PDB file of C-alpha atoms in Angstrom:
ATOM      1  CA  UNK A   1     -22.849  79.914  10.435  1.00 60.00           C
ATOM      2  CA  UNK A   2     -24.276  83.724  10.968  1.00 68.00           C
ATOM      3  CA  UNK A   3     -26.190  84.723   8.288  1.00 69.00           C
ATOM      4  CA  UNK A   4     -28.167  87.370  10.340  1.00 81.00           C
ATOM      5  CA  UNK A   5     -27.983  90.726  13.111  1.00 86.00           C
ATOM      6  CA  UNK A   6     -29.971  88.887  15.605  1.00 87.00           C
ATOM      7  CA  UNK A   7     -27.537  85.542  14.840  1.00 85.00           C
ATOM      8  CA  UNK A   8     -24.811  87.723  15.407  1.00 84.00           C
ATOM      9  CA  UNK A   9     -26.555  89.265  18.814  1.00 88.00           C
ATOM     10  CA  UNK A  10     -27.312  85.477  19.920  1.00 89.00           C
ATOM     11  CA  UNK A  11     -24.004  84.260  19.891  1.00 87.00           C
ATOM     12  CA  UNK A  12     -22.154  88.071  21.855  1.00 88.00           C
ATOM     13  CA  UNK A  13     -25.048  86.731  24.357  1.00 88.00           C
ATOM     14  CA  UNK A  14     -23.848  83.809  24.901  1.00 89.00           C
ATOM     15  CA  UNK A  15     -20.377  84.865  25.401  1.00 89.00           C
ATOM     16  CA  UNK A  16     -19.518  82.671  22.107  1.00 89.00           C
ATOM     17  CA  UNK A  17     -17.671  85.635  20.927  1.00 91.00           C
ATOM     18  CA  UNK A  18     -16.892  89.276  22.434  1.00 91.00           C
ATOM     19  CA  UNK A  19     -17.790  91.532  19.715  1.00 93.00           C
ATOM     20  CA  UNK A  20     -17.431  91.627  15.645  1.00 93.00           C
ATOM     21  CA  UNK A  21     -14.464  92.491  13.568  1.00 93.00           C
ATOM     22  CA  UNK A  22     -15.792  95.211  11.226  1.00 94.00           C
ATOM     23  CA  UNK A  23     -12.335  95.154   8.942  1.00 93.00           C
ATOM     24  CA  UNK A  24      -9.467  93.235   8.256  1.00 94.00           C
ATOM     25  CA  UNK A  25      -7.069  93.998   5.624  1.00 94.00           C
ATOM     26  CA  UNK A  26      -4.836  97.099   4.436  1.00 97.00           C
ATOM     27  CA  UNK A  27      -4.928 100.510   6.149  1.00 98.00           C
ATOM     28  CA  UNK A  28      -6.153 103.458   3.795  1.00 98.00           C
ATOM     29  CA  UNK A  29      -3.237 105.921   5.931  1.00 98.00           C
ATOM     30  CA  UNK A  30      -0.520 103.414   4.929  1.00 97.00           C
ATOM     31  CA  UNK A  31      -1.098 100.271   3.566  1.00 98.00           C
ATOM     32  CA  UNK A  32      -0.607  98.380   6.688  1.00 98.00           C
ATOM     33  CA  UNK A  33      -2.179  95.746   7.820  1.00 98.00           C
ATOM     34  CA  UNK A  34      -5.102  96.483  10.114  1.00 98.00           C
ATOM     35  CA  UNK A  35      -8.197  95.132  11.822  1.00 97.00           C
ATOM     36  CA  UNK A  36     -11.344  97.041  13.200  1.00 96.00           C
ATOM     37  CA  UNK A  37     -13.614  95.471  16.016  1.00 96.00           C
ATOM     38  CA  UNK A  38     -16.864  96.753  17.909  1.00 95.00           C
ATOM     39  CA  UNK A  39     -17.098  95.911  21.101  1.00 94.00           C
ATOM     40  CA  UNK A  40     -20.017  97.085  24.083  1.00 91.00           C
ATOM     41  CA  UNK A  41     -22.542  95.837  21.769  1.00 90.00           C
ATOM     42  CA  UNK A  42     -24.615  94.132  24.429  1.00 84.00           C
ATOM     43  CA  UNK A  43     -22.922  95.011  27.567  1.00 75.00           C
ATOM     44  CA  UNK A  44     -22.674  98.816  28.748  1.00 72.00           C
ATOM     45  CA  UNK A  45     -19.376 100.892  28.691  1.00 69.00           C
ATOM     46  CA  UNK A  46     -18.122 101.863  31.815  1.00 67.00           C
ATOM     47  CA  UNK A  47     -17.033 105.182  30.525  1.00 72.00           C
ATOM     48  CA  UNK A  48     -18.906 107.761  32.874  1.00 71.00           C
ATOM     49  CA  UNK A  49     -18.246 110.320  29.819  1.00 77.00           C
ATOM     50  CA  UNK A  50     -19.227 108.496  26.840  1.00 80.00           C
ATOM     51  CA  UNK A  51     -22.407 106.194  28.571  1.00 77.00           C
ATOM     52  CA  UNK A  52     -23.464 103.431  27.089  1.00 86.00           C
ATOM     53  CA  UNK A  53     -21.857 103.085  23.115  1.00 94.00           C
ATOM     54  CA  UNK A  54     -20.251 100.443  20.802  1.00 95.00           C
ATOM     55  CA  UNK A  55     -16.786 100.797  21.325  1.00 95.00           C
ATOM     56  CA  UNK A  56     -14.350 100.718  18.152  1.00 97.00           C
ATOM     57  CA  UNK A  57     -10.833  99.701  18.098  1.00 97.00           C
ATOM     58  CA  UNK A  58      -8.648 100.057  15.189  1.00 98.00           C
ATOM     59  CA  UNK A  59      -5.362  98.120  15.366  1.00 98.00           C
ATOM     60  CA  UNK A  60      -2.337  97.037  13.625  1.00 97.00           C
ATOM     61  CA  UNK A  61      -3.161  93.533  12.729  1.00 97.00           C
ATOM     62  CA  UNK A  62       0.305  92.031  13.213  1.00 96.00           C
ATOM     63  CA  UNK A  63       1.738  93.760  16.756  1.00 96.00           C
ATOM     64  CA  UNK A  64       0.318  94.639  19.670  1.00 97.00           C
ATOM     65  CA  UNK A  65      -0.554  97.775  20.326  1.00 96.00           C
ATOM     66  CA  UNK A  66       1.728  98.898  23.046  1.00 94.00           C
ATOM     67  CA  UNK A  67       4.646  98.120  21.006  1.00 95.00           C
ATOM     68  CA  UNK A  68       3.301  99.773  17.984  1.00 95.00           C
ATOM     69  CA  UNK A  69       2.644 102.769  19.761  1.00 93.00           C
ATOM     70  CA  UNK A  70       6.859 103.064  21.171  1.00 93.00           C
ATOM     71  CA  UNK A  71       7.927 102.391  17.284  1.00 94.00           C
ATOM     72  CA  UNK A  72       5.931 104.120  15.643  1.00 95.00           C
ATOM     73  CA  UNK A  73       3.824 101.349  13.331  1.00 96.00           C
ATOM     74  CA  UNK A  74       0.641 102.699  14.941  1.00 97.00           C
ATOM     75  CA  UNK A  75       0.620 105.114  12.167  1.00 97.00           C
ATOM     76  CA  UNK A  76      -1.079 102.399  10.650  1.00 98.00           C
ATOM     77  CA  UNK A  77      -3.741 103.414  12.520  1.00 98.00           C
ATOM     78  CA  UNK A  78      -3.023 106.942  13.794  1.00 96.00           C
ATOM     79  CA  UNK A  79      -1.563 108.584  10.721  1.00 95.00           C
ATOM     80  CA  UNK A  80       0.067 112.077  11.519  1.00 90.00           C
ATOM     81  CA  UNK A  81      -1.901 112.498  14.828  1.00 92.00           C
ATOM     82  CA  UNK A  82       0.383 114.946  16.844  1.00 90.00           C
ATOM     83  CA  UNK A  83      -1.435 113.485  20.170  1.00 88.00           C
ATOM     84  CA  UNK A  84       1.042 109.926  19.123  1.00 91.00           C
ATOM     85  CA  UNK A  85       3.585 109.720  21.592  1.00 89.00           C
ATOM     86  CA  UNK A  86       6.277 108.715  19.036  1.00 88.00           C
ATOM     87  CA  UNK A  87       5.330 111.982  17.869  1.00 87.00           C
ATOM     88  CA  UNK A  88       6.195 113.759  21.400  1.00 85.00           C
ATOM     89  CA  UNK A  89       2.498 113.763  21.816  1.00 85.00           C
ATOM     90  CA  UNK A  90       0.201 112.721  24.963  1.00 81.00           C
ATOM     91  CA  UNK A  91      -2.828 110.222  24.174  1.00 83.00           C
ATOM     92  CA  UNK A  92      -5.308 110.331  26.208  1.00 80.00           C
ATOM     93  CA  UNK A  93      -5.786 106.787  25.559  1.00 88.00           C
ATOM     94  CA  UNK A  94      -4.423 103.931  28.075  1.00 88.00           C
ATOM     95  CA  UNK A  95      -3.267 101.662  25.555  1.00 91.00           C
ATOM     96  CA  UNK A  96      -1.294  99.647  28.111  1.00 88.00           C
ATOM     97  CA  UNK A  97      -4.849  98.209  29.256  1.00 87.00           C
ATOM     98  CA  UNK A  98      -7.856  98.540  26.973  1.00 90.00           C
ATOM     99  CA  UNK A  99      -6.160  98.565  23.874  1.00 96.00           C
ATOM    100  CA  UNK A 100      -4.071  95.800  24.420  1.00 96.00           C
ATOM    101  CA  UNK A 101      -6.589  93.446  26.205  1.00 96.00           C
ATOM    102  CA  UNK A 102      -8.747  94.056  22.797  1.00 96.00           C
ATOM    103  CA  UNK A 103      -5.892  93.198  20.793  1.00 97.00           C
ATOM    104  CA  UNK A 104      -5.098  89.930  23.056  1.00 97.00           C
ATOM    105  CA  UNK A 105      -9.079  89.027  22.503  1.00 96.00           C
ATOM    106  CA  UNK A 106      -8.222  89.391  18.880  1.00 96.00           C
ATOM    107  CA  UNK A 107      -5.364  87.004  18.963  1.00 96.00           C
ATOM    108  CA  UNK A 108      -7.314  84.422  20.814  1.00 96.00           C
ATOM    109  CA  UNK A 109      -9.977  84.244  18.168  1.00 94.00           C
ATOM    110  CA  UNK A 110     -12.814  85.779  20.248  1.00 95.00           C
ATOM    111  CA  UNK A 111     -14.713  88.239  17.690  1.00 94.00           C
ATOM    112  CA  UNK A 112     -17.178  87.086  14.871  1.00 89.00           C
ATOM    113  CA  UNK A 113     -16.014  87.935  11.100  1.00 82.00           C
ATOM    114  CA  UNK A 114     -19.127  88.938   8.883  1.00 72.00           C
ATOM    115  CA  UNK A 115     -18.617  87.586   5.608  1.00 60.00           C
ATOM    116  CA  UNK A 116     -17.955  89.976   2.653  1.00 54.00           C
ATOM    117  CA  UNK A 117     -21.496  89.117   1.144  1.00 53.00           C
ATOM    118  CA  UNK A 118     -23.312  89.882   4.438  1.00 53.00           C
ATOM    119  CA  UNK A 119     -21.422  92.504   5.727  1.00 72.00           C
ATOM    120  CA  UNK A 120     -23.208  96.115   5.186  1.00 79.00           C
ATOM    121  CA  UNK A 121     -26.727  94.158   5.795  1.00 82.00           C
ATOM    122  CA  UNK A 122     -25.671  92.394   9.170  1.00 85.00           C
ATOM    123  CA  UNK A 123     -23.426  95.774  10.931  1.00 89.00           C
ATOM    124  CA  UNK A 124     -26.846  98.205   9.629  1.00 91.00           C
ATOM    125  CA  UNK A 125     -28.690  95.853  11.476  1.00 91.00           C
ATOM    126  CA  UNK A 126     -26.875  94.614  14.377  1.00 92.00           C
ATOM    127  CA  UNK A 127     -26.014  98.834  15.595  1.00 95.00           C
ATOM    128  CA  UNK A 128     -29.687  99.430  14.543  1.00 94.00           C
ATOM    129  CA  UNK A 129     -31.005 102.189  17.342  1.00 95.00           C
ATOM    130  CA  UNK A 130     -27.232 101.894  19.476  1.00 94.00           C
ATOM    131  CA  UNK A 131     -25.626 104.904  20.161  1.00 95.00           C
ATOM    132  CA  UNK A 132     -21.772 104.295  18.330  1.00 96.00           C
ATOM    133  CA  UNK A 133     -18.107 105.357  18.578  1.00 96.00           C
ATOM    134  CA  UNK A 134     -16.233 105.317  15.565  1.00 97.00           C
ATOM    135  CA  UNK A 135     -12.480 105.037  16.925  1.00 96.00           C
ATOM    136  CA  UNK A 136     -12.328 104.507  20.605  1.00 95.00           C
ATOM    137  CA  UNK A 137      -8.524 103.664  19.587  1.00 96.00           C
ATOM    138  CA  UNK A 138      -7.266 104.706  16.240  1.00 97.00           C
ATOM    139  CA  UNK A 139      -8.422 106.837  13.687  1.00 98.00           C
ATOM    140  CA  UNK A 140     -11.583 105.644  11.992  1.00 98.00           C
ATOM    141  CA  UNK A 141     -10.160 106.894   8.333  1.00 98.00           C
ATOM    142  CA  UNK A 142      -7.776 104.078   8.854  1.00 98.00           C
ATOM    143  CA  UNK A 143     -10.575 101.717   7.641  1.00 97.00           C
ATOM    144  CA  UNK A 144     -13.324 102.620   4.429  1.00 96.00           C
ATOM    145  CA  UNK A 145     -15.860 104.647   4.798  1.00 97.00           C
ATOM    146  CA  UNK A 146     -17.991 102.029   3.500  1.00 94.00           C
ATOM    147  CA  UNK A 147     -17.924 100.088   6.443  1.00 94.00           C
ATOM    148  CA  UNK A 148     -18.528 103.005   9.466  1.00 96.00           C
ATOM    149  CA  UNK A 149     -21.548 104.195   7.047  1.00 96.00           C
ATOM    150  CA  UNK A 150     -23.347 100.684   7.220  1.00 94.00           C
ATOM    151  CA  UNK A 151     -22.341 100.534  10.909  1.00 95.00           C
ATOM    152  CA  UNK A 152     -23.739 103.850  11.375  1.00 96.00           C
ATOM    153  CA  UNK A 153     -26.461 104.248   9.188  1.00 95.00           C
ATOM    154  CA  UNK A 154     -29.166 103.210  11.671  1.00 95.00           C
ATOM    155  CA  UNK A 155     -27.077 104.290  14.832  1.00 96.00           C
ATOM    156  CA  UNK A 156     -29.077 106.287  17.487  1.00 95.00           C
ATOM    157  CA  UNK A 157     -26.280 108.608  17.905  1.00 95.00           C
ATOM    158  CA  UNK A 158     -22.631 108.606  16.914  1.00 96.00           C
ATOM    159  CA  UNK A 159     -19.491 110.089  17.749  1.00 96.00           C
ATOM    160  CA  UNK A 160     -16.077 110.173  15.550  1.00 97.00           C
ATOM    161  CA  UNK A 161     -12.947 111.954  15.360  1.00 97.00           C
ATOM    162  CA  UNK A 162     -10.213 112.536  12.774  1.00 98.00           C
ATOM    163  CA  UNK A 163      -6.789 113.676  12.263  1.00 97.00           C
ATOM    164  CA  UNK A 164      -6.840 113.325   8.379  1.00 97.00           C
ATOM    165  CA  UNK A 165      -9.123 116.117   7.209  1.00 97.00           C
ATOM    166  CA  UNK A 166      -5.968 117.775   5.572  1.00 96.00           C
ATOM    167  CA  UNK A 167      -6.145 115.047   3.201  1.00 97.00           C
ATOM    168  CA  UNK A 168      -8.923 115.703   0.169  1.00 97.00           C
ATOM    169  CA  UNK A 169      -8.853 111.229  -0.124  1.00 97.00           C
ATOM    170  CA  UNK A 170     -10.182 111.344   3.300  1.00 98.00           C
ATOM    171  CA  UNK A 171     -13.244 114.330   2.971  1.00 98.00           C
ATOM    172  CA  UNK A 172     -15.973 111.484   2.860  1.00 98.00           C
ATOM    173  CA  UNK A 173     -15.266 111.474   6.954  1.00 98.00           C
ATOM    174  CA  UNK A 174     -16.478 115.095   7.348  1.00 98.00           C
ATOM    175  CA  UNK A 175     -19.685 113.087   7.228  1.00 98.00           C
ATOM    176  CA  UNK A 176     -19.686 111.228  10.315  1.00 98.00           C
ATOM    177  CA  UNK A 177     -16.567 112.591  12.231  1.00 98.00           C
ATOM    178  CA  UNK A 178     -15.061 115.797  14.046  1.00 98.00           C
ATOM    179  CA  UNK A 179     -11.653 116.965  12.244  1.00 98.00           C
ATOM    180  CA  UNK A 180      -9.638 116.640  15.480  1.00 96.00           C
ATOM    181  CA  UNK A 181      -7.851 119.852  16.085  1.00 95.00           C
ATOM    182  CA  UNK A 182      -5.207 120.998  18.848  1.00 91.00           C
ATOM    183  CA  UNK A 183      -4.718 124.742  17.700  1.00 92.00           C
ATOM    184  CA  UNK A 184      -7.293 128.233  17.269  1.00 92.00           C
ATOM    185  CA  UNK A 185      -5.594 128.465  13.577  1.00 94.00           C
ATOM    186  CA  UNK A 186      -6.111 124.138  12.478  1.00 94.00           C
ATOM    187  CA  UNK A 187      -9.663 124.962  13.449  1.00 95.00           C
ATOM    188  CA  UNK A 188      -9.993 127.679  11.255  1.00 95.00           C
ATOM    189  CA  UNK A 189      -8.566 126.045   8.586  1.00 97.00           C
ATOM    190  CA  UNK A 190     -10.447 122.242   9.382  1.00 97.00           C
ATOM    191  CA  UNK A 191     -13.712 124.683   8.940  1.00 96.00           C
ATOM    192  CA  UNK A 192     -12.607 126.062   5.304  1.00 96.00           C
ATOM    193  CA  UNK A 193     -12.203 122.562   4.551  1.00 97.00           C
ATOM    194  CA  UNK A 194     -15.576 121.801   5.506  1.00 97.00           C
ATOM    195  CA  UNK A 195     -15.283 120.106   8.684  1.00 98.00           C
ATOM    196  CA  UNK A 196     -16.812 120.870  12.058  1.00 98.00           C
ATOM    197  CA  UNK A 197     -14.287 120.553  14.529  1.00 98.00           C
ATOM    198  CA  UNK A 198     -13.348 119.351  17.898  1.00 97.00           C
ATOM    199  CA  UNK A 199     -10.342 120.888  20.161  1.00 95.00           C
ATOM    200  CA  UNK A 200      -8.507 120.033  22.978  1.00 90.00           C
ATOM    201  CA  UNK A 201      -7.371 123.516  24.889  1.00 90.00           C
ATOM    202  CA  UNK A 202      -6.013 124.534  27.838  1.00 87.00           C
ATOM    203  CA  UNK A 203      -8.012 125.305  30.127  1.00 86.00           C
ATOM    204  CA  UNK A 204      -7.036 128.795  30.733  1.00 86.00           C
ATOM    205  CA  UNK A 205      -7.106 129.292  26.306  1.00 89.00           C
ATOM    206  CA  UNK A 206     -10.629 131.011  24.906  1.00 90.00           C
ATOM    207  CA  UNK A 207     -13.233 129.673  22.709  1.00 91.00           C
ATOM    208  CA  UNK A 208     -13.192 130.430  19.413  1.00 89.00           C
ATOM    209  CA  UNK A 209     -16.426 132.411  18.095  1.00 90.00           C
ATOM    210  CA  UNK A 210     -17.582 129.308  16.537  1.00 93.00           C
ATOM    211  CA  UNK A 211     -17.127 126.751  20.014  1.00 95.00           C
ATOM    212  CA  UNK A 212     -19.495 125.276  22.535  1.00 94.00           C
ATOM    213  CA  UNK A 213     -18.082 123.557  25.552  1.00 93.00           C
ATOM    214  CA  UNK A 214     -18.910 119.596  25.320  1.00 93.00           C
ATOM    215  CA  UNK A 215     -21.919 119.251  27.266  1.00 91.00           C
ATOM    216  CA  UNK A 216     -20.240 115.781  28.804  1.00 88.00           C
ATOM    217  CA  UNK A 217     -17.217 117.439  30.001  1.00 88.00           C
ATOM    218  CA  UNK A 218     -16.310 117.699  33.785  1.00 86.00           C
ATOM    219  CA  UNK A 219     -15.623 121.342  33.646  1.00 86.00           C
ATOM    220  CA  UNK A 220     -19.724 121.745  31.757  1.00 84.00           C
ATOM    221  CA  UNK A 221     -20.452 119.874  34.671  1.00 84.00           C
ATOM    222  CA  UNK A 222     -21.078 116.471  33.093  1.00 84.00           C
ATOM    223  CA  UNK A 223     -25.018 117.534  31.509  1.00 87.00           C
ATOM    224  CA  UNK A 224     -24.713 114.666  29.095  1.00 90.00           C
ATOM    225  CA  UNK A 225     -23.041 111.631  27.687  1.00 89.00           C
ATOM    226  CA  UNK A 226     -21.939 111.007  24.582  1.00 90.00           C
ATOM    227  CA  UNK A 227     -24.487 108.609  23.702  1.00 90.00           C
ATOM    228  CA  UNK A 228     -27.384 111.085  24.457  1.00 91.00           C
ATOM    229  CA  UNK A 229     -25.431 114.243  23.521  1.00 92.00           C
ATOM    230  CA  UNK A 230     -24.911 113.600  19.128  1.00 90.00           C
ATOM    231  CA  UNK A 231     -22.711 116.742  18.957  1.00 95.00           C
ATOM    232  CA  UNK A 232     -20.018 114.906  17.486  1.00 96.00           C
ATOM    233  CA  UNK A 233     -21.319 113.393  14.577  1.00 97.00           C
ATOM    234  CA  UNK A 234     -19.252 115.252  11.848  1.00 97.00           C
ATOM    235  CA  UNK A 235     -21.643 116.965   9.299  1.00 97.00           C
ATOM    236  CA  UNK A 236     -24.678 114.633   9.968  1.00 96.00           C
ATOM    237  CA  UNK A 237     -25.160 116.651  13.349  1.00 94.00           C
ATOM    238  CA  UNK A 238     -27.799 119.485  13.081  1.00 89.00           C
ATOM    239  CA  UNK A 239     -25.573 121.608  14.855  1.00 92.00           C
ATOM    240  CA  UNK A 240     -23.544 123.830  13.179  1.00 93.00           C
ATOM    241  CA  UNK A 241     -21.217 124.635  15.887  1.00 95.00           C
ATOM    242  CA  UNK A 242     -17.716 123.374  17.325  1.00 97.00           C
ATOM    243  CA  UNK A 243     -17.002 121.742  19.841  1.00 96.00           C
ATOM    244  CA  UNK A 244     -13.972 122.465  22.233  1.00 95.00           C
ATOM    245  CA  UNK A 245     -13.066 120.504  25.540  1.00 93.00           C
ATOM    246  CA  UNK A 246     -10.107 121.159  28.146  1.00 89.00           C
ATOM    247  CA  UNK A 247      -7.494 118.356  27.847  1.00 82.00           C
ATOM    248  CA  UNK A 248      -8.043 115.288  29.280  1.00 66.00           C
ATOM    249  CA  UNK A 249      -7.059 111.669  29.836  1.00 57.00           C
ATOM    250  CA  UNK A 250      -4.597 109.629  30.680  1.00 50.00           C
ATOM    251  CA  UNK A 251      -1.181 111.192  30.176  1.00 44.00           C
ATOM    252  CA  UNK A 252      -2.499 114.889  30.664  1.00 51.00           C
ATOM    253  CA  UNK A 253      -0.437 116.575  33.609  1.00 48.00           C
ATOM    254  CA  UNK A 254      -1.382 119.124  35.830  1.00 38.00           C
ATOM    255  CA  UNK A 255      -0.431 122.429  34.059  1.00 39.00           C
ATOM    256  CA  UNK A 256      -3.356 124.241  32.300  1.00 34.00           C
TER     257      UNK A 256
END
């Protein structure tokens, strides 16, 4: 049985599992049922961008992803995000691979389950000096706070994102996580809420008075990764500024 981090560490090692479910049961957007995992623990992430971090995934428990995401039950996990393609949106996210080989993982058993009584000792330990993505896939408000804070709470660095800062139930995030924002005037109004922000523009659209370019992006010429960067870590960040980036990803065409 694992009682311990290191336990924990020792079996990833060994291949005996493939990372750690952090969550299993209802989602906070909708009730749903959902399931959190960490991944990258041991091995490094082969995003260029984001360098070497614990990847996140937060699922619907009971359908894979791809399907979820053309009927709309990965609001589960996505809530209102505007970027969801049943919302008309474009993810940057290929859920077609990543996501759903995660989710397949998942369904073949391959990721350790802390028990309740161990939980918030064995994550603060086993992410203990990592650098850590809340939400690789899915919004991390999806899951309780509880459980990203003892992932996170001796993290190296961390980076999060949110499309639920309209929601007072959800202000807790503002913590650890960017209030995602796709417009000059949700910026604005993610900052009177007390979030810092993070924006996807065009590329040809201004900064607002309170942006920086991300250091890590392609068009800042790459200076950083995430994991050595910390810009995104909600209010925990020393910074004080935004943070705005030209879209990106996957299913982001050519104009802009």
């Amino acid at each position: 049985m694992i009682t311990t981090a290191q336990d924990m560490l020792s079996a990833i090692k060994r291949n005996q599992f493939t990372g750690v479910i952090l969550y299993e049961g209802p989602s906070a957007i909708n009730g749903a049922p959902i399931v959190v995992i960490a991944n990258r623990i041991v091995a490094k992430s082969n995003n260029d961008k984001t360098g070497a971090m614990v990847q996140t995934f937060i699922l619907a428990a009971d359908v894979n992803p791809f399907r979820a995401l053309k009927d709309g039950r990965d609001e589960a996990v996505c809530g209102d995000c505007p970027q969801r393609p049943f919302n008309g949106g474009k993810c940057y996210v290929d859920v077609a691979k990543s996501v759903v080989s995660v989710f397949g993982a998942y369904q073949r058993n391959r990721y350790a389950r802390p028990g309740v009584d161990y939980c918030a000792e064995i994550l603060s330990e086993l992410f203990a000096g990592l650098a850590f993505r809340l939400g690789t896939y899915g919004d991390p408000a999806a899951a309780p706070f509880a459980i990203w804070q003892a992932c996170t709470v001796k993290a190296k660095k961390i980076t999060g994102y949110s499309h639920q800062w309209r929601d007072p139930a959800f202000q807790a995030f503002s913590a650890l996580c960017m209030a995602s924002c796709e417009t000059e005037s949700d910026q604005l109004l993610a900052s009177a809420c007390g979030w810092r922000t993070f924006r996807a523009k065009r590329a040809a659209e201004p900064k607002a008075r309170s942006e920086i370019g991300c250091p890590a992006a392609k068009e800042n010429g790459a200076r950083t990764s995430c994991a050595l960067c910390g810009l995104c870590a909600g209010n925990s960040s020393n910074s004080p500024r935004d943070i705005v980036i030209n879209l990106h990803g996957f299913r982001v065409g050519k104009k802009g």
